[in-house]
XYZ file of C-alpha atoms in Angstrom:
723
model
C 25.824 22.625 -31.032
C 25.030 23.692 -27.365
C 22.891 21.806 -24.898
C 20.104 24.269 -25.107
C 20.040 24.071 -28.949
C 19.813 20.203 -28.778
C 16.917 20.374 -26.314
C 15.116 22.858 -28.449
C 15.393 20.562 -31.496
C 14.286 17.580 -29.439
C 11.214 19.411 -28.037
C 10.248 20.471 -31.640
C 10.365 16.833 -32.548
C 8.250 16.015 -29.552
C 5.724 18.617 -30.496
C 5.448 17.209 -34.090
C 4.864 13.725 -32.659
C 2.239 15.252 -30.364
C 0.511 16.824 -33.278
C 0.452 13.528 -35.188
C -1.107 11.679 -32.148
C -3.766 14.493 -31.949
C -4.464 14.108 -35.657
C -4.655 10.334 -35.538
C -6.993 10.445 -32.589
C -9.167 13.203 -33.963
C -11.644 11.122 -35.864
C -12.353 8.774 -32.908
C -12.470 11.736 -30.461
C -14.873 13.667 -32.708
C -17.200 10.742 -32.952
C -17.190 10.136 -29.224
C -17.844 13.767 -28.353
C -20.559 13.973 -30.945
C -22.212 10.935 -29.550
C -22.097 12.230 -25.936
C -23.618 15.608 -26.989
C -26.159 13.962 -29.253
C -27.321 11.514 -26.566
C -27.559 14.243 -23.914
C -29.208 16.707 -26.271
C -31.730 14.114 -27.476
C -32.568 13.196 -23.811
C -32.805 16.874 -22.788
C -34.976 17.820 -25.675
C -37.398 15.000 -24.850
C -38.047 16.474 -21.489
C -40.681 19.284 -21.065
C -39.171 22.618 -20.593
C -39.076 23.944 -17.023
C -39.388 27.510 -15.897
C -36.490 27.239 -13.463
C -33.298 29.245 -13.148
C -30.171 27.631 -14.638
C -27.857 26.291 -11.995
C -24.401 27.778 -11.855
C -21.090 25.757 -12.389
C -20.603 23.687 -9.323
C -18.215 24.968 -6.583
C -17.664 22.827 -3.575
C -17.248 25.016 -0.434
C -17.184 23.786 3.036
C -20.198 24.652 5.166
C -18.864 26.788 7.987
C -21.540 25.376 10.320
C -20.297 21.851 9.568
C -16.840 22.241 7.965
C -15.830 18.529 8.092
C -18.485 16.994 5.799
C -18.510 18.331 2.178
C -21.470 17.287 -0.085
C -19.279 15.966 -2.917
C -15.799 16.234 -4.360
C -14.590 19.055 -6.677
C -14.021 16.752 -9.548
C -16.173 17.271 -12.665
C -15.755 13.559 -13.328
C -17.477 12.685 -10.114
C -20.732 14.624 -10.545
C -22.781 12.812 -7.888
C -22.863 13.212 -4.130
C -20.206 11.339 -2.080
C -23.012 9.167 -0.666
C -23.607 7.858 -4.204
C -20.000 7.058 -5.170
C -19.002 3.362 -4.812
C -15.579 4.131 -3.544
C -13.829 5.175 -0.343
C -13.201 8.935 -0.336
C -11.862 11.164 2.364
C -11.867 14.977 2.018
C -9.595 16.892 4.257
C -11.019 20.439 4.575
C -9.247 23.728 5.022
C -10.741 24.082 8.476
C -8.696 21.109 9.609
C -5.470 22.643 8.070
C -6.138 25.671 10.308
C -6.955 23.760 13.505
C -3.811 21.602 13.260
C -1.358 24.257 12.029
C -0.809 22.212 8.994
C 1.160 23.841 6.108
C 2.223 21.012 3.754
C 0.602 18.214 1.894
C 2.329 15.833 4.235
C 0.764 17.567 7.253
C -2.720 17.315 5.660
C -2.381 13.530 4.908
C -1.537 12.784 8.529
C -5.317 13.086 8.974
C -5.927 9.899 6.890
C -4.905 6.444 8.035
C -3.446 3.859 5.600
C -1.034 6.409 4.081
C 2.719 6.008 4.312
C 5.242 8.908 3.900
C 8.171 7.998 1.777
C 11.514 9.783 1.730
C 13.106 11.186 -1.437
C 15.916 9.188 -3.054
C 19.399 10.578 -3.131
C 19.705 10.394 -6.924
C 16.247 9.547 -7.910
C 12.812 10.856 -7.197
C 12.546 13.706 -4.676
C 9.757 15.821 -3.200
C 6.362 14.500 -2.047
C 6.028 10.718 -2.128
C 3.388 8.615 -0.439
C 1.912 5.028 -0.462
C -1.766 4.436 -0.319
C -3.196 0.970 0.286
C 0.238 -0.399 -0.125
C 1.141 1.199 -3.515
C 3.136 4.252 -4.371
C 1.239 7.484 -5.373
C 4.418 9.028 -6.720
C 2.658 9.493 -10.099
C -0.821 9.899 -8.751
C -0.884 13.434 -7.319
C -3.289 15.858 -8.962
C -4.150 19.547 -8.714
C -7.785 20.204 -9.720
C -7.915 16.865 -11.447
C -4.833 17.524 -13.503
C -1.650 15.571 -13.081
C 0.972 17.262 -10.750
C 3.946 15.022 -11.038
C 6.616 17.599 -10.204
C 9.433 16.869 -7.687
C 8.707 19.524 -5.057
C 7.114 19.843 -1.576
C 3.596 20.932 -1.837
C 2.217 23.789 0.417
C -1.346 24.286 1.512
C -1.619 28.075 1.244
C -3.631 27.970 -2.034
C -5.799 24.978 -1.312
C -9.422 24.612 -0.198
C -9.153 20.918 0.547
C -7.292 17.678 -0.239
C -9.231 14.716 -1.554
C -7.999 11.163 -1.076
C -9.630 8.729 -3.603
C -8.893 5.238 -2.323
C -8.718 2.298 -4.853
C -7.969 2.334 -8.566
C -8.790 5.584 -10.218
C -7.422 4.979 -13.635
C -10.959 5.505 -15.031
C -10.689 9.128 -13.766
C -7.066 9.927 -14.450
C -5.525 7.282 -16.782
C -2.256 5.438 -15.885
C -1.376 4.666 -12.341
C -3.552 4.984 -9.193
C -3.371 1.342 -8.140
C -3.880 2.198 -4.549
C -5.609 5.454 -5.124
C -4.966 9.092 -5.998
C -4.545 12.494 -4.244
C -6.304 15.471 -5.577
C -5.595 19.063 -4.350
C -8.383 21.629 -4.769
C -7.188 25.152 -5.501
C -8.697 28.417 -4.191
C -10.454 30.441 -6.897
C -12.485 33.766 -6.814
C -15.875 33.630 -5.259
C -18.864 36.032 -4.984
C -18.611 38.373 -2.001
C -15.564 40.186 -0.818
C -13.466 38.848 2.029
C -9.954 39.336 3.368
C -8.235 36.675 5.448
C -4.725 36.332 6.731
C -2.630 34.684 9.420
C 0.753 35.023 11.144
C 2.410 32.391 13.280
C 5.541 31.883 15.197
C 6.835 28.701 16.887
C 9.663 26.676 18.348
C 12.558 25.404 16.273
C 12.451 28.711 14.687
C 9.214 28.856 12.818
C 7.742 31.941 11.183
C 4.819 31.802 8.689
C 2.535 34.383 7.257
C -0.338 33.966 4.747
C -2.906 36.303 3.014
C -6.082 35.529 1.113
C -7.789 38.436 -0.676
C -11.009 37.828 -2.554
C -12.302 40.890 -4.338
C -15.173 41.083 -6.806
C -14.875 43.839 -9.439
C -18.458 43.961 -10.289
C -21.392 41.551 -10.158
C -19.830 39.097 -12.633
C -16.045 39.186 -12.392
C -13.447 39.339 -9.660
C -10.036 38.245 -8.575
C -8.381 36.361 -5.728
C -4.737 36.603 -4.437
C -3.142 34.095 -2.104
C 0.292 34.716 -0.819
C 2.659 32.861 1.668
C 6.101 33.305 3.221
C 7.686 30.759 5.674
C 10.921 30.197 7.493
C 11.244 26.957 9.477
C 13.695 24.763 11.245
C 12.898 21.287 12.563
C 12.833 20.937 16.304
C 15.668 18.691 17.593
C 17.110 18.276 14.172
C 20.398 20.160 13.784
C 21.047 22.127 10.628
C 17.622 21.284 8.945
C 15.961 24.439 7.694
C 13.647 25.561 5.081
C 12.389 28.810 3.451
C 9.585 29.082 0.967
C 7.403 31.707 -0.677
C 4.274 31.350 -2.599
C 2.102 33.551 -4.926
C -1.258 32.570 -6.403
C -3.451 35.093 -8.269
C -6.576 34.127 -10.035
C -9.235 36.026 -12.086
C -12.765 34.838 -13.030
C -14.957 36.286 -15.648
C -18.638 35.240 -15.258
C -18.906 34.872 -11.476
C -22.337 33.594 -10.643
C -23.148 33.075 -14.313
C -23.760 29.828 -16.402
C -20.484 30.539 -18.249
C -17.297 31.165 -16.350
C -13.717 31.679 -17.466
C -10.975 31.420 -14.731
C -7.314 32.227 -15.342
C -4.857 31.517 -12.636
C -1.177 31.154 -11.695
C 0.571 29.345 -8.875
C 4.247 30.098 -8.122
C 6.178 28.517 -5.247
C 9.832 28.839 -4.504
C 11.855 26.846 -1.892
C 15.407 26.956 -0.612
C 16.117 24.238 2.017
C 18.733 22.211 3.751
C 17.027 18.823 3.318
C 16.827 16.043 5.867
C 18.063 12.619 4.774
C 17.946 11.176 8.313
C 19.923 8.253 9.598
C 20.953 4.933 7.968
C 19.519 1.636 9.047
C 21.873 -0.672 10.961
C 21.202 -4.194 12.045
C 17.762 -3.781 10.405
C 16.629 -0.763 12.416
C 17.427 2.936 13.074
C 20.555 3.297 15.276
C 20.305 4.441 18.893
C 21.877 7.812 18.410
C 20.946 11.390 19.367
C 17.897 12.657 17.508
C 19.808 15.785 16.474
C 22.549 13.825 14.604
C 22.980 15.139 11.135
C 25.176 13.305 8.595
C 25.068 16.077 5.880
C 27.083 19.207 5.130
C 25.027 22.296 6.116
C 27.359 24.686 4.199
C 26.721 22.953 0.822
C 23.681 20.706 1.098
C 20.727 22.315 -0.686
C 17.331 21.810 -2.265
C 15.966 24.676 -4.389
C 12.821 24.467 -6.474
C 10.800 26.904 -8.397
C 7.323 25.742 -9.380
C 4.996 27.333 -11.815
C 1.397 26.476 -12.783
C -0.548 28.451 -15.364
C -4.214 27.389 -15.803
C -7.160 28.464 -17.950
C -10.538 26.870 -16.964
C -13.741 27.337 -18.954
C -17.094 26.188 -17.505
C -20.330 26.382 -19.450
C -23.666 25.105 -18.141
C -26.169 24.916 -20.984
C -28.981 24.103 -18.702
C -29.782 21.873 -15.567
C -28.963 18.858 -17.673
C -25.749 19.623 -19.641
C -22.404 20.900 -18.487
C -19.169 21.410 -20.239
C -15.679 22.107 -18.708
C -12.336 22.529 -20.422
C -9.064 22.968 -18.513
C -5.733 23.858 -20.042
C -2.661 23.936 -17.956
C 1.089 24.329 -18.250
C 3.379 23.328 -15.469
C 7.148 23.980 -15.072
C 9.238 22.724 -12.113
C 12.924 23.568 -11.978
C 14.951 21.833 -9.279
C 18.603 21.871 -8.175
C 19.604 19.643 -5.186
C 22.741 18.432 -3.572
C 21.885 16.028 -0.684
C 23.716 13.572 1.621
C 22.058 10.176 2.102
C 24.048 8.298 4.735
C 25.022 4.672 4.182
C 26.701 2.233 6.618
C 30.270 1.408 5.586
C 31.368 -2.293 5.604
C 29.605 -4.964 7.659
C 29.424 -3.975 11.350
C 29.055 -6.605 14.054
C 26.073 -5.983 16.395
C 25.237 -4.702 18.815
C 27.921 -2.021 19.445
C 27.973 1.168 17.407
C 31.609 1.871 18.446
C 33.845 1.855 15.461
C 30.815 1.977 12.981
C 31.465 4.376 10.119
C 29.141 6.040 7.597
C 29.849 6.650 3.970
C 28.418 9.874 2.585
C 27.745 9.785 -1.092
C 26.545 13.237 -2.325
C 24.479 12.991 -5.435
C 23.786 16.372 -7.099
C 20.932 16.771 -9.469
C 19.420 19.447 -11.875
C 15.949 18.650 -13.327
C 13.391 20.385 -15.415
C 9.935 18.997 -15.568
C 7.027 20.201 -17.775
C 3.475 19.209 -18.391
C 1.222 20.654 -21.037
C -2.305 19.212 -20.516
C -5.773 19.848 -21.827
C -8.924 18.118 -20.423
C -12.459 18.435 -21.780
C -15.307 16.935 -19.670
C -19.001 16.722 -20.412
C -21.726 15.844 -17.872
C -25.264 15.131 -19.048
C -28.252 14.281 -17.011
C -31.347 12.760 -18.633
C -34.042 10.146 -18.342
C -34.823 7.105 -20.454
C -38.071 5.348 -19.591
C -38.108 5.266 -15.768
C -34.266 5.480 -15.336
C -32.322 8.608 -14.351
C -28.901 8.829 -16.064
C -25.731 10.778 -15.154
C -23.503 10.487 -18.174
C -19.902 11.583 -17.774
C -17.454 11.603 -20.730
C -14.265 13.286 -21.547
C -10.933 13.572 -23.384
C -7.388 14.257 -22.184
C -4.248 15.134 -24.196
C -0.939 15.933 -22.484
C 2.790 16.182 -23.156
C 5.360 15.798 -20.531
C 9.111 16.328 -20.474
C 11.650 15.374 -17.876
C 15.255 16.500 -18.314
C 17.725 15.495 -15.637
C 21.470 15.708 -15.048
C 23.233 14.018 -12.113
C 26.800 13.887 -10.780
C 28.453 13.072 -7.476
C 30.437 15.199 -5.051
C 31.911 12.945 -2.369
C 33.250 13.626 1.114
C 36.762 12.765 1.982
C 36.920 9.608 3.942
C 34.393 8.028 6.326
C 32.873 9.525 9.429
C 31.854 7.930 12.730
C 28.121 7.171 13.221
C 28.288 8.436 16.801
C 29.976 11.776 16.015
C 29.784 12.735 12.338
C 31.974 15.472 10.890
C 29.716 18.101 9.212
C 32.688 20.056 7.884
C 34.811 17.404 6.217
C 36.334 18.543 2.900
C 34.616 17.468 -0.328
C 36.270 15.859 -3.250
C 35.892 17.783 -6.603
C 32.743 17.079 -8.568
C 32.743 13.966 -10.747
C 31.709 13.929 -14.312
C 27.987 13.525 -14.899
C 26.867 9.861 -14.270
C 23.340 10.341 -15.579
C 22.082 12.620 -18.271
C 18.670 11.763 -19.671
C 15.771 13.493 -21.430
C 12.249 12.068 -21.520
C 9.340 13.148 -23.737
C 6.053 11.474 -22.947
C 2.726 11.863 -24.817
C -0.573 10.640 -23.563
C -4.142 10.593 -24.796
C -7.226 9.270 -23.083
C -10.960 9.044 -23.689
C -13.595 7.787 -21.319
C -17.242 7.595 -20.743
C -19.342 6.414 -17.729
C -23.000 6.340 -16.840
C -24.531 6.145 -13.331
C -28.129 4.946 -13.684
C -30.696 5.305 -10.916
C -32.923 2.319 -11.403
C -35.396 3.175 -8.632
C -35.479 4.537 -5.146
C -33.066 1.887 -3.875
C -30.634 0.876 -6.496
C -28.064 2.656 -8.745
C -25.722 1.103 -11.303
C -22.304 2.543 -12.342
C -20.416 1.450 -15.472
C -17.545 3.066 -17.225
C -14.725 2.435 -19.578
C -11.548 4.384 -20.563
C -8.943 3.924 -23.233
C -5.370 5.369 -22.927
C -2.503 5.760 -25.265
C 0.835 6.402 -23.594
C 4.055 6.873 -25.498
C 7.539 7.765 -23.899
C 10.761 8.457 -25.734
C 14.003 8.527 -23.710
C 17.400 9.795 -24.817
C 20.105 8.449 -22.551
C 23.070 10.839 -23.498
C 25.704 9.074 -21.543
C 25.187 5.705 -23.191
C 26.404 6.910 -26.556
C 23.062 8.645 -27.208
C 21.017 5.458 -26.815
C 17.345 6.121 -27.553
C 14.585 4.048 -26.000
C 10.778 4.274 -26.639
C 7.729 2.644 -25.307
C 4.126 2.684 -26.472
C 1.301 1.290 -24.374
C -2.466 1.109 -25.092
C -4.708 0.003 -22.286
C -8.332 -0.126 -21.301
C -9.593 0.600 -17.750
C -12.959 -0.447 -16.436
C -15.211 0.551 -13.591
C -18.378 -0.967 -12.310
C -20.548 -0.673 -9.212
C -23.944 -1.247 -7.525
C -25.260 1.070 -4.864
C -28.157 0.069 -2.619
C -29.982 2.775 -0.632
C -32.009 1.070 2.165
C -32.713 4.632 3.500
C -32.065 8.071 2.112
C -29.096 8.558 4.446
C -27.407 5.221 3.962
C -25.732 3.480 0.994
C -24.218 0.054 0.665
C -22.074 -0.538 -2.348
C -19.963 -3.031 -4.275
C -17.436 -1.903 -6.834
C -14.898 -3.336 -9.279
C -12.134 -1.356 -10.958
C -8.889 -1.852 -12.844
C -5.707 0.143 -13.267
C -2.498 -0.128 -15.206
C 1.144 1.099 -14.685
C 3.341 1.563 -17.735
C 7.067 0.948 -17.402
C 7.683 4.635 -18.208
C 5.010 5.915 -15.783
C 7.480 7.916 -13.647
C 9.186 9.304 -16.815
C 12.044 6.900 -16.558
C 12.940 4.048 -18.928
C 16.168 2.011 -18.648
C 17.654 -1.272 -19.871
C 15.676 -3.305 -17.354
C 12.204 -1.782 -18.146
C 12.456 -0.948 -21.805
C 9.873 -2.942 -23.729
C 8.261 -4.380 -20.652
C 4.403 -4.354 -20.773
C 2.354 -2.457 -18.196
C 1.498 -3.882 -14.855
C -2.273 -4.290 -14.423
C -4.332 -4.441 -11.208
C -7.890 -5.062 -10.137
C -9.728 -4.101 -6.988
C -12.854 -5.428 -5.337
C -14.416 -3.249 -2.668
C -17.589 -3.548 -0.589
C -18.562 -0.718 1.805
C -21.179 1.406 3.421
C -21.600 5.212 3.887
C -23.931 6.386 6.692
C -25.138 9.844 7.537
C -26.521 10.981 10.935
C -28.107 14.111 12.263
C -29.288 15.298 8.848
C -25.919 14.812 7.298
C -23.944 16.459 10.024
C -22.017 13.290 10.801
C -20.514 10.987 8.204
C -19.393 7.299 8.830
C -17.700 5.121 6.243
C -16.600 1.523 6.215
C -14.924 -0.586 3.576
C -13.578 -3.979 2.912
C -11.284 -4.286 -0.208
C -8.727 -6.432 -1.943
C -6.198 -5.297 -4.638
C -4.584 -7.889 -6.957
C -1.621 -7.034 -9.079
C -1.179 -10.270 -11.057
C 1.629 -9.140 -13.365
C 4.066 -7.068 -11.300
C 7.497 -6.300 -12.810
C 10.216 -8.513 -11.452
C 13.795 -9.228 -12.541
C 14.249 -11.721 -15.359
C 14.616 -15.161 -13.576
C 16.914 -16.509 -16.463
C 19.253 -13.555 -16.729
C 18.855 -10.453 -14.354
C 20.670 -8.306 -16.932
C 17.853 -8.776 -19.410
C 14.637 -6.632 -19.255
C 12.174 -7.373 -16.386
C 9.255 -9.723 -16.857
C 5.705 -9.124 -15.688
C 5.485 -12.379 -13.769
C 5.210 -11.212 -10.223
C 2.097 -11.130 -8.056
C 1.223 -8.678 -5.198
C -1.758 -8.396 -2.974
C -3.100 -5.866 -0.627
C -6.336 -6.366 1.363
C -7.772 -4.714 4.309
C -10.421 -2.846 6.230
C -11.060 0.917 6.616
C -13.281 2.853 8.982
C -13.664 6.629 9.177
C -15.821 9.270 10.794
C -16.178 12.985 10.099
C -18.537 15.671 11.236
C -20.495 17.120 14.140
C -21.513 14.717 16.998
C -23.110 17.393 19.188
C -23.363 21.154 18.843
C -19.826 22.434 19.157
C -18.262 18.972 19.063
C -16.474 18.011 15.783
C -14.571 14.813 15.095
C -12.351 13.533 12.233
C -10.789 10.147 12.332
C -10.067 6.895 10.678
C -8.574 3.384 11.175
C -6.980 1.224 8.516
C -5.795 -2.462 8.635
C -3.653 -3.524 5.727
C -2.531 -7.022 4.939
C 0.019 -7.032 2.043
C 2.123 -9.718 0.543
C 4.439 -10.384 -2.379
C 2.730 -13.545 -3.564
C 5.114 -14.352 -6.317
C 8.475 -13.096 -7.399
C 11.583 -14.168 -9.328
C 13.592 -13.008 -6.233
C 12.988 -16.001 -3.898
C 13.838 -13.964 -0.746
C 10.978 -11.596 -1.471
C 8.173 -14.145 -1.722
C 5.739 -13.947 1.208
C 7.202 -10.626 2.398
C 5.154 -7.456 2.931
C 5.047 -4.527 0.627
C 7.335 -1.538 1.341
C 6.281 1.352 3.637
C 2.932 -0.217 4.729
C 1.902 -0.237 8.359
C -0.374 -3.098 9.168
C -2.324 -0.867 11.643
C -2.743 2.819 11.484
C -5.184 5.240 13.022
C -5.748 8.941 13.501
C -8.313 10.967 15.437
C -8.872 14.666 15.909
C -11.664 16.204 17.984
C -12.500 19.796 18.802
C -15.064 21.360 21.200
C -16.271 24.985 20.971
C -17.586 26.527 24.142
C -18.549 29.778 25.769
C -18.811 31.244 22.225
C -15.099 32.295 22.236
C -13.049 29.183 23.073
C -12.027 26.033 21.291
C -10.016 23.042 22.606
C -8.972 20.023 20.665
C -6.503 17.295 20.077
C -5.936 13.678 19.356
C -3.449 10.919 18.530
C -1.838 9.709 15.309
C -0.803 6.050 15.324
C 1.326 4.380 12.706
C 2.390 0.730 13.144
C 5.930 -0.548 12.205
C 6.551 -0.983 8.533
C 9.274 -2.537 6.406
C 11.354 -0.216 4.332
C 12.700 -2.542 1.650
C 11.317 -5.358 -0.544
C 13.094 -8.173 1.321
C 11.962 -6.914 4.747
C 15.394 -6.561 6.322
C 15.018 -2.955 7.424
C 12.116 -1.907 9.598
C 10.879 1.483 10.879
C 9.398 1.219 14.353
C 5.710 2.193 15.032
C 4.776 5.287 16.948
C 2.101 7.440 18.537
C 2.086 11.158 18.141
C -0.208 13.358 20.355
C -1.148 16.767 19.057
C -3.424 19.434 20.694
C -4.809 22.943 20.240
C -6.480 25.737 22.053
C -8.056 28.776 20.380
C -9.608 32.127 21.526
C -11.847 34.338 19.450
C -11.122 37.872 20.435
C -13.897 38.976 18.171
C -15.922 37.056 15.556
C -13.195 37.937 13.047
C -9.951 37.718 15.017
C -8.693 34.548 16.486
C -5.618 33.527 18.509
C -4.514 29.859 18.528
C -1.813 27.760 20.209
C -0.871 24.301 18.758
C 1.291 21.599 20.418
C 2.678 18.817 18.271
C 4.304 15.672 19.561
C 3.535 16.662 23.038
C 5.182 13.678 24.586
C 8.442 14.495 22.729
C 8.843 10.902 21.571
C 11.538 9.981 19.108
C 9.645 8.611 16.107
C 10.431 7.806 12.518
C 7.796 9.106 10.111
C 9.438 9.047 6.700
C 11.005 5.931 5.291
C 13.421 4.872 2.445
C 14.842 1.436 1.810
C 18.281 2.613 3.105
C 17.520 5.477 5.478
C 14.776 6.767 7.720
C 14.016 10.319 8.781
C 13.033 11.234 12.449
C 10.059 13.381 13.105
C 10.343 16.738 14.857
C 10.487 16.916 18.659
C 7.946 18.696 20.785
C 6.786 21.812 18.919
C 4.686 24.739 19.893
C 3.213 27.179 17.326
C 1.228 30.429 18.238
C -0.733 32.117 15.551
C -3.086 34.987 15.018
C -5.616 35.018 12.175
C -8.233 37.459 10.828
C -11.222 37.106 8.520
C -13.031 40.179 7.303
């Protein structure tokens, strides 16, 4: 029987199991939905009818007069203004992408302090990976509120904004999100025709073009098409190059109507020579030329083809009741052969003469799919003197992750000071990893935000999740592993409004991380219960100048009291959930318009993290990985003489440890960026961006065993039009 036939049989089995879960959950789901509708309908019916037009399904669009401060997030599950949400949230708008010449999710997140950028592993997870408040968000990236767990590099060409939700968000999304979640907001058709585009060229060799066409077909339906093509090298990094293309059409029926149906597709293709940087030596990056490359440019590769198909249905019954259903299928194919460098032997400091590097070359082919359906209901009603915003929903999803790995090694070692990029390669080895994963999840939640009076609001919510993962390890004589977890997540908060433009809040929330959260289950994690965490946060949100300027501050603490650690009796046995980790800190942020023409966007984060308890004695008291104690970012622009804009600012990231026992450390850095723009006409703009203006050697992306230098001084010139 062929490999394809076996996978087909396994997937049919997975679908059967999925159907059983749906049937088993059906009765409880039906009762929950019926209760939500009945409660909302009863409350709505009790109110007198109003002769007012029905509001349309919400669409969050940045105000062009004040593009840095959105009124609320795009999430249906967060149906109140940002001012009333008891949680730190930063929204990075499209305007900021344009001003900073940002093109990737990594570029966008440089605008938010407290986020660490992690490097892809050689044989493990690849693509975008970040830490937020000290914890990985590898499984906490979303697109329009739906899980986006694929191993690829995310582009901004089809995004309106990126929303950073800090603190546990398991109530909104289910498993994961200990430190927070990242939500990308897609572009969809709007009322009114417009045609936007841009073309840019820069140093390193950089060429990028985008197009955004929004065309109504009549007064109630229209389409939007976004496209992108890019070719880019990395300044001062030899051999690193990337090419990508993107295409994203969408069609909406019911534009401007209470009922809307949107069908969309997102396709993105990449073909890169990836950068795996330099190895740590003596606990830090070696003092070698920034352009040193340890890979093999003729054979190293990273090719991904990402596909998203989405059907979204919105129906607003009236001002008080709204229903949304989103169905999405995701497929990510990836083929990669990379060269993570590792120090050979045990060199004696401080000299690098005679130090050699071993170059293991893991090759990997993966296929990831997600079939997900989400149904959300928002109801607003009054009981006695209290105003309620009731939010409830159901999620059902199926994920698969098929991966095959093998090695292709270089012949011999290579000097760290002068690596040979053309050394012969050994023949490929037999596969050393061949595993298929099928995961099923089901979640149901409900929350109520109650406005008690002019000054106080209460928030309370609960969610229940069922998560099942089946793993077939084909190289271990077809060993099958399975794990089922059932967990509740809770959320509560109190908001105090001393004035209309100020809120002070306290919140409490929980999260959980199953052993198979990242679609992997091995002998050390099989049968191990989920990690659970709780967060306490107190903060304030202030608005000035009639909402033009927003200031936030928060003090928080995250406790993970049952972290997975090696078995203290026998490390070969499954892990135990006996570890303790803590992350606490302070966050400050500002966004908006200070004076006419002067916009600012910045933040500062202090993080104090610790491995409080671990079965690995050397790790106790050490900091969590990839967490800078201090980080800050600030961007400011000023518009003058009606045609000109100048702007710029620094990004500061403190030093951070790359591994759990804190023996490898990436140094801190400051990167200065700037821009100048000229509006030839109200619709045509020319812009010049300078990045890393001081041309400092800095290390932005970390891995426990290697670290990747950032680009040298880069200039990008672009022209854009908006008609």
